Short mmCIF file of C-alpha atoms and ligand atoms in Angstrom, two decimals:
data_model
loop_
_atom_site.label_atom_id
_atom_site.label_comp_id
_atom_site.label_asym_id
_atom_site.label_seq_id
_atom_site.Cartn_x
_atom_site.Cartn_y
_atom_site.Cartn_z
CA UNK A 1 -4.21 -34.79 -5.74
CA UNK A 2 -1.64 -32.29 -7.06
CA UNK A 3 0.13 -29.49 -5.70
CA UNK A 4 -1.30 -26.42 -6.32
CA UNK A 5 1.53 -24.16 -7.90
CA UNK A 6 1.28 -20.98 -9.46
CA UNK A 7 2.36 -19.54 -12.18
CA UNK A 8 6.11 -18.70 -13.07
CA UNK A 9 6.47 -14.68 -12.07
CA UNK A 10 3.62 -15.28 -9.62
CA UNK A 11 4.34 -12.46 -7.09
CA UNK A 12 3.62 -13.17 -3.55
CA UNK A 13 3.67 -10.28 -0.51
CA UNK A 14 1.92 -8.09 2.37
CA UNK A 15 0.27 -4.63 2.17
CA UNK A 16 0.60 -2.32 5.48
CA UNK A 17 -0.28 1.61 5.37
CA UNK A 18 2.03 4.85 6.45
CA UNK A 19 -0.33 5.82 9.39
CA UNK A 20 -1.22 2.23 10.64
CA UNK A 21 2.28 1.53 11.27
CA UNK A 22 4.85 4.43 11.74
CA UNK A 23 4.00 6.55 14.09
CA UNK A 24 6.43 9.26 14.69
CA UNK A 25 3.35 11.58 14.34
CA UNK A 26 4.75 15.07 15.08
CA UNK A 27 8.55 14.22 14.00
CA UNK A 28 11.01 15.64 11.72
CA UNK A 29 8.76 18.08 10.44
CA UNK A 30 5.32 16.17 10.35
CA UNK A 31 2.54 18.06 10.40
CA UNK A 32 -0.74 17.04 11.66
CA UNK A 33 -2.98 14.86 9.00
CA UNK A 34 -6.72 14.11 9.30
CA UNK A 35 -6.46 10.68 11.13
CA UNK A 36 -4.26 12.10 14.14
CA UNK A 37 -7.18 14.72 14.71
CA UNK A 38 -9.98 12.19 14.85
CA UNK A 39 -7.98 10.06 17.08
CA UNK A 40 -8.12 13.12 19.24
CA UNK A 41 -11.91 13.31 19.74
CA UNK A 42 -13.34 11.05 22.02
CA UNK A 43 -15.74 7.95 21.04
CA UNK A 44 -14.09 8.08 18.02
CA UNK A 45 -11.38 5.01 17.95
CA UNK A 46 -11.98 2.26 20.49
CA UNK A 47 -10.04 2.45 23.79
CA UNK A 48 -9.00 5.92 22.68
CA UNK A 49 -6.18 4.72 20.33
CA UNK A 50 -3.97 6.56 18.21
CA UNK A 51 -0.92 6.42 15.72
CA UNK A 52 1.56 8.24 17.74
CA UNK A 53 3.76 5.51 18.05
CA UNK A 54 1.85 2.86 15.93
CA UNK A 55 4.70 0.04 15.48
CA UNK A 56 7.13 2.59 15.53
CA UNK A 57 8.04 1.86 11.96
CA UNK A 58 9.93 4.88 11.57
CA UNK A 59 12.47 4.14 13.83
CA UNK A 60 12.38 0.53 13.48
CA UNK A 61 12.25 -0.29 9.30
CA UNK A 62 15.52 -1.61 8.97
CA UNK A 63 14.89 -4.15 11.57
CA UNK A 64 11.28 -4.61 10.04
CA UNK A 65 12.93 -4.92 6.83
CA UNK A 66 14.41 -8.08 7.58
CA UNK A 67 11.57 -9.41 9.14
CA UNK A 68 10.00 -8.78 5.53
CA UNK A 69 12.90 -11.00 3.76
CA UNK A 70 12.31 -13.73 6.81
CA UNK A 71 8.86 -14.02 5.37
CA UNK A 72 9.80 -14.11 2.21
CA UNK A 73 8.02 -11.70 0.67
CA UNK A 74 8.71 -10.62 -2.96
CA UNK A 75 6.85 -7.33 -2.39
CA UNK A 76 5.65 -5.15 0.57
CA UNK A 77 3.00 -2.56 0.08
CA UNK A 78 3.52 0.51 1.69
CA UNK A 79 1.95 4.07 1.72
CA UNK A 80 3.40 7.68 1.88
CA UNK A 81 2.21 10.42 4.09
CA UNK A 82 1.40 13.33 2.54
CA UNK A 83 1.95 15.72 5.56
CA UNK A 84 5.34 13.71 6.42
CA UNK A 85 6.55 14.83 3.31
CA UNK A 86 4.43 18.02 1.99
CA UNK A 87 3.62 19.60 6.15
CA UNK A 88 1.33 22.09 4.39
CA UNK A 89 0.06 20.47 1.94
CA UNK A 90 1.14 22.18 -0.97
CA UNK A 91 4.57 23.53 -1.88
CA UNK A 92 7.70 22.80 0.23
CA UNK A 93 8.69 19.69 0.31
CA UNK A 94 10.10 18.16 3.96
CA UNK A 95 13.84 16.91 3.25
CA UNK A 96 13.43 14.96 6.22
CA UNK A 97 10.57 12.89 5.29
CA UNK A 98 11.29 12.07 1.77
CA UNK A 99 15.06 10.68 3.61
CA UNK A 100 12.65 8.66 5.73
CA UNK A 101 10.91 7.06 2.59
CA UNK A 102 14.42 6.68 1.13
CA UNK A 103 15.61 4.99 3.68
CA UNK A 104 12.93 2.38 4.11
CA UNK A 105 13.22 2.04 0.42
CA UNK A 106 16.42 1.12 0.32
CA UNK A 107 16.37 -1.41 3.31
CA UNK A 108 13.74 -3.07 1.88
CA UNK A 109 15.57 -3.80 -1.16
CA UNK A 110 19.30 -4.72 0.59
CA UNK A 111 16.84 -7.45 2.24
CA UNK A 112 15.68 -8.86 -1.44
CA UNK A 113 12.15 -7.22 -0.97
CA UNK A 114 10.70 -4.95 -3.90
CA UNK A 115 8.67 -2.08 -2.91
CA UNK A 116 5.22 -1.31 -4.01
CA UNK A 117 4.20 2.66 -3.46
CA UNK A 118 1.10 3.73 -2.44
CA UNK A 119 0.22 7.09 -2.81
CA UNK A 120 -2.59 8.08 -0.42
CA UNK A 121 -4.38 5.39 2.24
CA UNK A 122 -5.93 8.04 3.81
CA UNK A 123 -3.92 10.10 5.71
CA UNK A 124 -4.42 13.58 4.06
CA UNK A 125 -3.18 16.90 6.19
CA UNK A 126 -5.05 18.61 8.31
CA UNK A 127 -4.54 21.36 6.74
CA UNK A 128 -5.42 20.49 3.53
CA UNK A 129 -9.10 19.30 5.45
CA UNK A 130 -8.85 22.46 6.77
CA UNK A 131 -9.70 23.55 2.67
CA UNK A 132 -12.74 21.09 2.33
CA UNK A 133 -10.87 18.46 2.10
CA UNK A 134 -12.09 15.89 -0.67
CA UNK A 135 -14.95 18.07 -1.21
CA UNK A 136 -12.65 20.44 -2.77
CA UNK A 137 -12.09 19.94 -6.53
CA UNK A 138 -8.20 21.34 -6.13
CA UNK A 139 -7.82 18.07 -3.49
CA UNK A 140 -6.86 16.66 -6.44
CA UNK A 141 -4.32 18.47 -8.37
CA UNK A 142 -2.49 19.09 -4.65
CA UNK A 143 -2.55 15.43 -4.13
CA UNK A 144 -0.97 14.61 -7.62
CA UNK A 145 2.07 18.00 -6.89
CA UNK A 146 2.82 15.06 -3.84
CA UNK A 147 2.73 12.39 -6.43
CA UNK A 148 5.27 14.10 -8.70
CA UNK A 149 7.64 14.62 -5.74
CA UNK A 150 7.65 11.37 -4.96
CA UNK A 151 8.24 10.18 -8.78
CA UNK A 152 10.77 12.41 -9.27
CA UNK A 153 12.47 11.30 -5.76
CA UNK A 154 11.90 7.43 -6.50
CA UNK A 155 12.48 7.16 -11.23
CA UNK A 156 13.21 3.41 -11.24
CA UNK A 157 13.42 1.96 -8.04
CA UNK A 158 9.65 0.98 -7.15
CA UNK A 159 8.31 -1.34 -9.62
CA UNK A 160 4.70 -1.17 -8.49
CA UNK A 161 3.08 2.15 -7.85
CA UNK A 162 -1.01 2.74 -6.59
CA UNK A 163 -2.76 5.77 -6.52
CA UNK A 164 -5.58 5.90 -4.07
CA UNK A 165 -5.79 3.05 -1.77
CA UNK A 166 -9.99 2.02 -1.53
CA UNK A 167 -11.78 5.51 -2.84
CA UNK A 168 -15.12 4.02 -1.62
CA UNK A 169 -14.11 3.10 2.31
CA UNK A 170 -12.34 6.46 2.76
CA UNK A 171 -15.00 8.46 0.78
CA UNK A 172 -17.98 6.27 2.44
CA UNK A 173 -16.49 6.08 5.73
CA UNK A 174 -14.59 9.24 5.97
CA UNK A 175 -18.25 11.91 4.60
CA UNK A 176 -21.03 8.84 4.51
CA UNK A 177 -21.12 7.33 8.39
CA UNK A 178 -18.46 9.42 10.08
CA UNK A 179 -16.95 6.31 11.14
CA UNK A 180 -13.42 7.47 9.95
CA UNK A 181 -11.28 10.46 9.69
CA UNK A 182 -12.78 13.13 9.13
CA UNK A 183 -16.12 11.71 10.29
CA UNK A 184 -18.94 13.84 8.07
CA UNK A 185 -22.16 12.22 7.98
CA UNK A 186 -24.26 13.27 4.41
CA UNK A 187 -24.43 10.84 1.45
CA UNK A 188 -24.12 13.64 -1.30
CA UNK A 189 -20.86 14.72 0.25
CA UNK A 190 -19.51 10.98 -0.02
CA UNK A 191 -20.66 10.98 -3.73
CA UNK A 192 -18.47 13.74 -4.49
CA UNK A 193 -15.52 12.80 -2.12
CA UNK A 194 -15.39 9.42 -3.94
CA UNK A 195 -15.67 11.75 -7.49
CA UNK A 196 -12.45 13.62 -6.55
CA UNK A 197 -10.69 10.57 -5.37
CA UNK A 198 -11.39 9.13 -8.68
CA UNK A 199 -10.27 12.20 -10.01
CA UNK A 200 -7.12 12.49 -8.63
CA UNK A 201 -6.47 8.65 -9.01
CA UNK A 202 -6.49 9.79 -13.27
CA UNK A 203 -4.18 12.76 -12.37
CA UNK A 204 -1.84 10.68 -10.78
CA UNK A 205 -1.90 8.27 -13.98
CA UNK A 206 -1.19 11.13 -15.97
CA UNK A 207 1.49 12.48 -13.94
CA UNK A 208 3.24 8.72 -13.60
CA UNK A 209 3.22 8.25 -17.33
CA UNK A 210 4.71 12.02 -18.00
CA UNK A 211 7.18 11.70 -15.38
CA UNK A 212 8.89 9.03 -17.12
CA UNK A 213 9.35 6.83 -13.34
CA UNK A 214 9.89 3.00 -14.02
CA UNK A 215 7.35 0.56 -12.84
CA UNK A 216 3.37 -0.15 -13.28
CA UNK A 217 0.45 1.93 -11.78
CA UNK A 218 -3.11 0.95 -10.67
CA UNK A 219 -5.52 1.99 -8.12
CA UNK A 220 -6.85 -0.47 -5.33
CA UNK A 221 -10.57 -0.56 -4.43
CA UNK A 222 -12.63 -2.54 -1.52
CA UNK A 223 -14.44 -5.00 -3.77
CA UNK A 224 -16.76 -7.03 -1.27
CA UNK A 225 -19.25 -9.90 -3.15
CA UNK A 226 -22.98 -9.16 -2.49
CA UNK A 227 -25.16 -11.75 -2.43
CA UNK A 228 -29.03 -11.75 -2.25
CA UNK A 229 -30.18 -13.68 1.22
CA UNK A 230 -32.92 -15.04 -1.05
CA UNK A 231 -34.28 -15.23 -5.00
CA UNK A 232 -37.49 -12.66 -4.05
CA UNK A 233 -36.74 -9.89 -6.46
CA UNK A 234 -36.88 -7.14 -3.76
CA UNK A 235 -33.90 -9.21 -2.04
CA UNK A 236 -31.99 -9.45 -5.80
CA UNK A 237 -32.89 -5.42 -6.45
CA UNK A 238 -31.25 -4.56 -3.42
CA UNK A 239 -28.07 -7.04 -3.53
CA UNK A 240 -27.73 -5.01 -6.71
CA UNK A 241 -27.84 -1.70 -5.46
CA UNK A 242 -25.44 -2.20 -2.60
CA UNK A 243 -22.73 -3.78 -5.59
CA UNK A 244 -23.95 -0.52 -7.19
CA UNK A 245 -23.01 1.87 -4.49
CA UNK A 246 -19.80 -0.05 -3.27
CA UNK A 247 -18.39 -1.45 -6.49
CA UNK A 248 -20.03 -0.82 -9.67
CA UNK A 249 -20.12 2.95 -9.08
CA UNK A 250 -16.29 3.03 -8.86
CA UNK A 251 -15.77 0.49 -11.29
CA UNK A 252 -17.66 1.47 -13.92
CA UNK A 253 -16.14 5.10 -13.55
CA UNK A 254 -12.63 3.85 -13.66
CA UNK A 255 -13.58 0.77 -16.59
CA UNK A 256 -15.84 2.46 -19.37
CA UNK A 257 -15.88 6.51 -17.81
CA UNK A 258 -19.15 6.40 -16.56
CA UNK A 259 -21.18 5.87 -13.19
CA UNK A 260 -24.27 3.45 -13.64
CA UNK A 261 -27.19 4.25 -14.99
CA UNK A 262 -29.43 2.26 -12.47
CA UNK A 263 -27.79 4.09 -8.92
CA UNK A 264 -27.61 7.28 -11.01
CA UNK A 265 -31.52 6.95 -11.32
CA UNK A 266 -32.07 5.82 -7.33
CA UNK A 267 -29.85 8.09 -6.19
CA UNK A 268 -31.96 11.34 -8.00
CA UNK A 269 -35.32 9.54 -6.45
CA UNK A 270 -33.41 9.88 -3.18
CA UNK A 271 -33.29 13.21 -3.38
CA UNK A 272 -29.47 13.07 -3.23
CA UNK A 273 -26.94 15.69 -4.91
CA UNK A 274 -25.02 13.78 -7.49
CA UNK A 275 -21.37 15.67 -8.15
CA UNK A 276 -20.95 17.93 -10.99
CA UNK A 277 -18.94 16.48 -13.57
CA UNK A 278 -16.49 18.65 -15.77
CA UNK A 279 -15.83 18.34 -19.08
CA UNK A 280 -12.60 15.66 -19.21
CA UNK A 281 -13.71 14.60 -15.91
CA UNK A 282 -14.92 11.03 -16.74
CA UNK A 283 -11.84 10.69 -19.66
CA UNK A 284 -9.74 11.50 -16.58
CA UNK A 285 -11.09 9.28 -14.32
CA UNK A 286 -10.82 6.39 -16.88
CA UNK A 287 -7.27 6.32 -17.71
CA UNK A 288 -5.85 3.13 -18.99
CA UNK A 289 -3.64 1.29 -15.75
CA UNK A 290 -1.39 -1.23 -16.08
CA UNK A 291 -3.41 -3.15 -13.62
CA UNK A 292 -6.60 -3.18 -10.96
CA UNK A 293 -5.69 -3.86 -7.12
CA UNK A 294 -8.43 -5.69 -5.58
CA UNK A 295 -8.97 -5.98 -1.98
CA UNK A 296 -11.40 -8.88 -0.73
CA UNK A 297 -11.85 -9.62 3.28
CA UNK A 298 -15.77 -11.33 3.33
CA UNK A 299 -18.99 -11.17 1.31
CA UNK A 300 -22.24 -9.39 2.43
CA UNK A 301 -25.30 -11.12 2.59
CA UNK A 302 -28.25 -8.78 1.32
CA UNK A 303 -31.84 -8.36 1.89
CA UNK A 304 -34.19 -5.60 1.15
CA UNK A 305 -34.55 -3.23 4.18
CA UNK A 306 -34.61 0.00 5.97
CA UNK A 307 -31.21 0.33 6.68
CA UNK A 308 -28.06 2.18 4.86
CA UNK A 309 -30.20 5.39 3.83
CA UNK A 310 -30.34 5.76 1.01
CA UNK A 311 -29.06 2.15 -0.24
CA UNK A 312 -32.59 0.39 1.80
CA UNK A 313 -30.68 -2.75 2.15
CA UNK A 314 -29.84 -4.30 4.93
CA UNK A 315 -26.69 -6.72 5.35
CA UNK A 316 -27.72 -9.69 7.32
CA UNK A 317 -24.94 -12.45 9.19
CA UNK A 318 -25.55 -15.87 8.26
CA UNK A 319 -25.14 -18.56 11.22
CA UNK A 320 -23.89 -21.47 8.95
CA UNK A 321 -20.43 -19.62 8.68
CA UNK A 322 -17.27 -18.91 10.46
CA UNK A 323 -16.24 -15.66 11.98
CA UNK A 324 -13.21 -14.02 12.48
CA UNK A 325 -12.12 -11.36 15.42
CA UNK A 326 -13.57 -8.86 12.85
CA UNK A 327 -16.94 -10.63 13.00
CA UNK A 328 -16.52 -11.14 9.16
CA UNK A 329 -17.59 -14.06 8.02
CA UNK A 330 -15.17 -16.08 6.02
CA UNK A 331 -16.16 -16.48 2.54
CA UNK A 332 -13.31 -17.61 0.39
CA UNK A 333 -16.25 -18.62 -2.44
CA UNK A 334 -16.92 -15.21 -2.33
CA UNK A 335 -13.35 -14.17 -3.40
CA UNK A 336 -13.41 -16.67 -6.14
CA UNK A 337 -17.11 -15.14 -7.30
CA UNK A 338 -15.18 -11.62 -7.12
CA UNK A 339 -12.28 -12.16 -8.68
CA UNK A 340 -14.16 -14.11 -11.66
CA UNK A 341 -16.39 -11.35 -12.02
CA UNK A 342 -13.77 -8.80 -12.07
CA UNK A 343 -12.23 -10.35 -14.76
CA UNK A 344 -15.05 -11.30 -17.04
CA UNK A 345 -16.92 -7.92 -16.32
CA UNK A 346 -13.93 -5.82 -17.09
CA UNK A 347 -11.04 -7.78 -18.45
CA UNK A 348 -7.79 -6.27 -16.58
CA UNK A 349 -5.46 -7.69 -14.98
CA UNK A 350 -5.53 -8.20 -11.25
CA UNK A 351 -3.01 -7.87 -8.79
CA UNK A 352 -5.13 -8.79 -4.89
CA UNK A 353 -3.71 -6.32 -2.94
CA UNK A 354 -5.27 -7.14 0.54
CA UNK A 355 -6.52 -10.40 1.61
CA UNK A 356 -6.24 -11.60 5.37
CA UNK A 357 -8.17 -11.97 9.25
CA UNK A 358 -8.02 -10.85 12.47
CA UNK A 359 -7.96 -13.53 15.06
CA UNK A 360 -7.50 -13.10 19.14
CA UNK A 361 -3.69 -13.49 18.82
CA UNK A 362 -1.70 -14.36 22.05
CA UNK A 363 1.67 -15.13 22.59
CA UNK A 364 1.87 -19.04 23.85
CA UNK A 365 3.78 -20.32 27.13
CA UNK A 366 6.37 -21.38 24.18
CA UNK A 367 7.04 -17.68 23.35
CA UNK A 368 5.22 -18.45 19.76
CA UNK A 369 2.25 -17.41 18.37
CA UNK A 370 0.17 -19.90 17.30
CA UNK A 371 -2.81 -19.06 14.39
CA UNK A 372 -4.03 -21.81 12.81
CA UNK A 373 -7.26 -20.11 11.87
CA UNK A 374 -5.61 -17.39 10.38
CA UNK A 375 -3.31 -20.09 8.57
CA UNK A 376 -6.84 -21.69 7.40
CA UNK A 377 -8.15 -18.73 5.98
CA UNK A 378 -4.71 -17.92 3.95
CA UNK A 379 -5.01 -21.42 2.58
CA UNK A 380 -8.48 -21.34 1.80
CA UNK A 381 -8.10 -18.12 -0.01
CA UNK A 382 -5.28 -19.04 -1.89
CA UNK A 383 -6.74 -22.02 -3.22
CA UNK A 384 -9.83 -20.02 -4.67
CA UNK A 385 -7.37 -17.42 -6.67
CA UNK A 386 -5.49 -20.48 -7.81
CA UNK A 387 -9.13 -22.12 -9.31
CA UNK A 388 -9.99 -18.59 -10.69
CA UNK A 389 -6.74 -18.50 -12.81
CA UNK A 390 -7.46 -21.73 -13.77
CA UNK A 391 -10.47 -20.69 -15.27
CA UNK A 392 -9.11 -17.76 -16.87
CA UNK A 393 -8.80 -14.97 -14.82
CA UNK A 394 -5.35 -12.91 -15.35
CA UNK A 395 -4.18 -12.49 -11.52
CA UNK A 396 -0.48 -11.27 -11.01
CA UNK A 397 0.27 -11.15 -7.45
CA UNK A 398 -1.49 -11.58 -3.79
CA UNK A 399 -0.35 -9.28 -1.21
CA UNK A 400 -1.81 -10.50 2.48
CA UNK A 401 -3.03 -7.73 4.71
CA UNK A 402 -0.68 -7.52 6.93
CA UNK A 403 3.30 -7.69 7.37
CA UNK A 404 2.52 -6.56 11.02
CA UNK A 405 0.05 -6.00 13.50
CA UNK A 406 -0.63 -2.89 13.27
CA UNK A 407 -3.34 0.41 14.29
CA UNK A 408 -7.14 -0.62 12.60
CA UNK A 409 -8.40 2.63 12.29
CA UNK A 410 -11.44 3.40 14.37
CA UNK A 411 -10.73 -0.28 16.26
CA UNK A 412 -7.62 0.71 17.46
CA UNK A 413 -5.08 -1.79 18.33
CA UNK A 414 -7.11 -4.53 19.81
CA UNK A 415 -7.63 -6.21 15.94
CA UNK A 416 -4.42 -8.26 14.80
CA UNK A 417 -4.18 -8.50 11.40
CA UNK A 418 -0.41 -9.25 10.76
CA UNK A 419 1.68 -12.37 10.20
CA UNK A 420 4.25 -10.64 12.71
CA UNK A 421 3.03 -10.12 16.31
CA UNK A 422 4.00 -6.81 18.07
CA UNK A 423 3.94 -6.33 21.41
CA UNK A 424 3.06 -2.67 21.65
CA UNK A 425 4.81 -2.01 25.31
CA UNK A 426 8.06 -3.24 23.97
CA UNK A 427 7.83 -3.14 20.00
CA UNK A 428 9.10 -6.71 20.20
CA UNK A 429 8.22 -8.86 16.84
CA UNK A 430 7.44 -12.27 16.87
CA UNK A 431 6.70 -14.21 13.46
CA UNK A 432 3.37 -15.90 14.00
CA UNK A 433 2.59 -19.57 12.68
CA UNK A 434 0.73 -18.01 9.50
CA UNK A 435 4.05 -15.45 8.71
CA UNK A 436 6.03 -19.25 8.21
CA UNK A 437 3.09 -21.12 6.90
CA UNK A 438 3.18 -18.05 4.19
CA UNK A 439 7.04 -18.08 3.65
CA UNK A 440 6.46 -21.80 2.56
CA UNK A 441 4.04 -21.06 0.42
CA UNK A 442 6.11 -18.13 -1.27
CA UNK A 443 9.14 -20.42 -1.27
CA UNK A 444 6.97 -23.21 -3.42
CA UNK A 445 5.34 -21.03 -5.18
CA UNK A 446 1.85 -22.94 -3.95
CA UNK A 447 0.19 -25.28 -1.93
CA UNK A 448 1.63 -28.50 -1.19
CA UNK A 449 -0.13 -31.88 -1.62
CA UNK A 450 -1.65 -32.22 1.59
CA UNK A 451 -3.19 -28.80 2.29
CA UNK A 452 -4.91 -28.98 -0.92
CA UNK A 453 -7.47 -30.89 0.46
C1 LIG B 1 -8.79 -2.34 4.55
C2 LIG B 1 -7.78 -1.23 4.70
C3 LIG B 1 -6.59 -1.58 5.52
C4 LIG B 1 -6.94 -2.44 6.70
C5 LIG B 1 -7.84 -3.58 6.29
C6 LIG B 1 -8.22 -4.52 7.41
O1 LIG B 1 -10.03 -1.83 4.17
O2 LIG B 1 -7.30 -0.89 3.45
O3 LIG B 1 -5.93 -0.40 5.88
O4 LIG B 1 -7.47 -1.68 7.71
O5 LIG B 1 -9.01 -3.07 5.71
#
């Protein structure tokens, strides 16, 4: 058997977000954004969590930046806060926070390592909640006045910009099942949260491409594989409407300017409000990119049901697979189904920007942490994006979630995701098994011999 290698320009890296990982939340002129005020209530985040001090990457990104280059990573993914750099919002921008960014910026590429921007992963001001947040239309011309700063503050340093990091888990979660910041419960609200997002994701385009900044711009959505627990139709109708709510409806928007047919229909025998759309709206929206980010952690397994009003699906665990600390099963054909379908459905190029697992992560007697599950998973994953490029698909990059443990959202700390371990008390690192494994892999551009087995 061969080595699996990838192709020449292949580009290999990690993804971690501004609020998961720098704390500093009231610093320098911070204000207040939607995720420190739901840590604040109660029930909300396990163990009471919050980002105050996160990994402390504020303080600690030149140290963090080497850790990046000891990994080997050609690219790290990281996001701006808005109200670290806009405190209200709108207007004046905070000196201080865009000379944090810079900073970071420029350690990260003294250590080799090229940066890829994110523009918003969900941390949006209070304040600008405070005006309806994503229900308000302006959300998205206020979010693209940020963009602009930061384009005009970074014109050809970042080669890889996003826009909105996963419009469906912040819209669905965030106005859907309250289960993140800024926890609103009502389905029609969601539908027009994920419309602005969507919106402001083609703003941003615009704005990228008239600001002249270097580099390529995409957005990156959640894109899980559904698949039907069984052949009865009802099962098949309903594995289609939950790709319809979480995937189609954003892909279709951003592909071909249009939401489908089939969920528009359900959704209006549901009873449910769909957003108003403007004229230029949907031409907006559908922008050309320069590329798709797709993020894949498991598949759902679907079967007609009561649950998910108004979806009546219900997502069902099967016992023949493995779990991880998430209690996601791992589905690595599932990626290679995604990223296949991706490809054939809507012919862009791909660049995965999250893949990875949480495991129970402890440091050993040795002082080492050893992961080979997580190492398994990497593998297994890698080897179905190198089979779906062999059969065609056009996939740039692979950026693991994460560089670093880090803060997962409304499961606090307890969830490791990273290739580094960090021992919150002390902020020590410690490069786990998988972080290594992974600089090999970068280093030889593939699998060896005997792990492609
Ligand atoms: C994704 C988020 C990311 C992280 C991973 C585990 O949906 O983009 O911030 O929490 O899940």
């Amino acid at each position: 058997m061969n080595n699996l290698i990838f192709p020449k320009d292949f580009i290999w890296g990690a993804s971690a977000a501004s609020f998961q990982i720098e704390g500093a939340w009231n610093e320098d002129g911070k204000s207040e954004s939607i995720w420190d005020r739901f840590c604040r209530t109660p029930g909300n985040v396990d163990n009471f969590d919050n980002g105050d001090v996160a990994c402390d990457y504020y303080h600690r990104y030149s140290e963090d930046a080497k850790i990046m280059s000891e990994l080997s990573l050609m690219v790290q993914r990281m996001s701006i806060s808005w109200p670290r750099i806009m405190p209200e919002g709108t207007g004046k921008a905070n000196q201080k926070g865009l000379d944090f960014y810079r900073r970071a910026v420029d350690s990260m590429l003294e250590n080799g390592v090229e940066p890829f921007l994110m523009l918003y992963h969900w941390d949006l001001p209070q304040c600008m909640q405070e005006k309806g947040g994503w229900l308000n239309r302006d959300m998205a011309d206020y979010l693209t006045d940020m963009a602009e700063l930061i384009f005009r503050t970074f014109p050809k340093e970042v080669p890889f910009w996003g826009t909105i990091l996963e419009p469906q888990i912040h819209a669905y979660h965030g106005y859907w099942d309250g289960k993140h910041a800024p926890g609103l419960r009502d389905f029609s609200s969601a539908l027009l949260a994920a419309h602005n997002l969507l919106r402001a994701h083609g703003s941003m385009v615009q704005a990228f491409r008239s600001s002249g900044s270097a580099g390529e711009i995409g957005i990156t959505n959640y894109l899980p594989s559904h698949i039907p627990v069984s052949d009865r139709p009802e099962d098949v109708a309903a594995a289609k409407r939950w790709d319809g709510c979480w995937n189609r409806w954003f892909l279709d928007a951003l592909h071909r300017g249009v939401y489908p047919e089939d969920m528009v229909e359900w959704y209006r025998g549901k009873g449910i409000v769909l957003p108003e759309i403007l004229d230029g709206d949907m031409e907006r929206i559908s922008q050309p990119t320069d590329f798709f980010g797709l993020n894949y952690y498991y598949s759902y397994f679907i079967e007609n049901g009561e649950d998910r009003w108004p979806l009546d699906v219900k997502s069902v665990k099967p016992a023949d697979r493995e779990y991880t600390a998430m209690g996601w099963p791992v589905c690595p054909d599932g990626f290679y189904d995604d990223l296949m379908r991706c490809w054939k459905d809507y012919g862009q190029k791909i660049i995965v920007t999250e893949n990875g697992a949480a495991y129970s992560d402890t440091v050993s007697p040795d002082g080492c942490v050893h992961d080979p599950e997580r190492i398994a998973f990497y593998r297994s994953h890698i080897k179905s994006m190198h089979k779906a490029i062999t059969d065609g698909a056009d996939i740039r990059g692979y950026l693991i979630w994460s560089s670093f443990d880090n803060f997962e959202w409304a499961l606090g700390y307890a969830k490791r995701f990273g290739m580094t371990y960090v021992d919150y008390p002390t902020q020590r690192r410690i490069i786990k098994d998988s972080g290594r494994w992974y600089a090999d892999v970068i280093r030889r551009n593939g699998l060896k011999e005997e792990e492609n087995t």
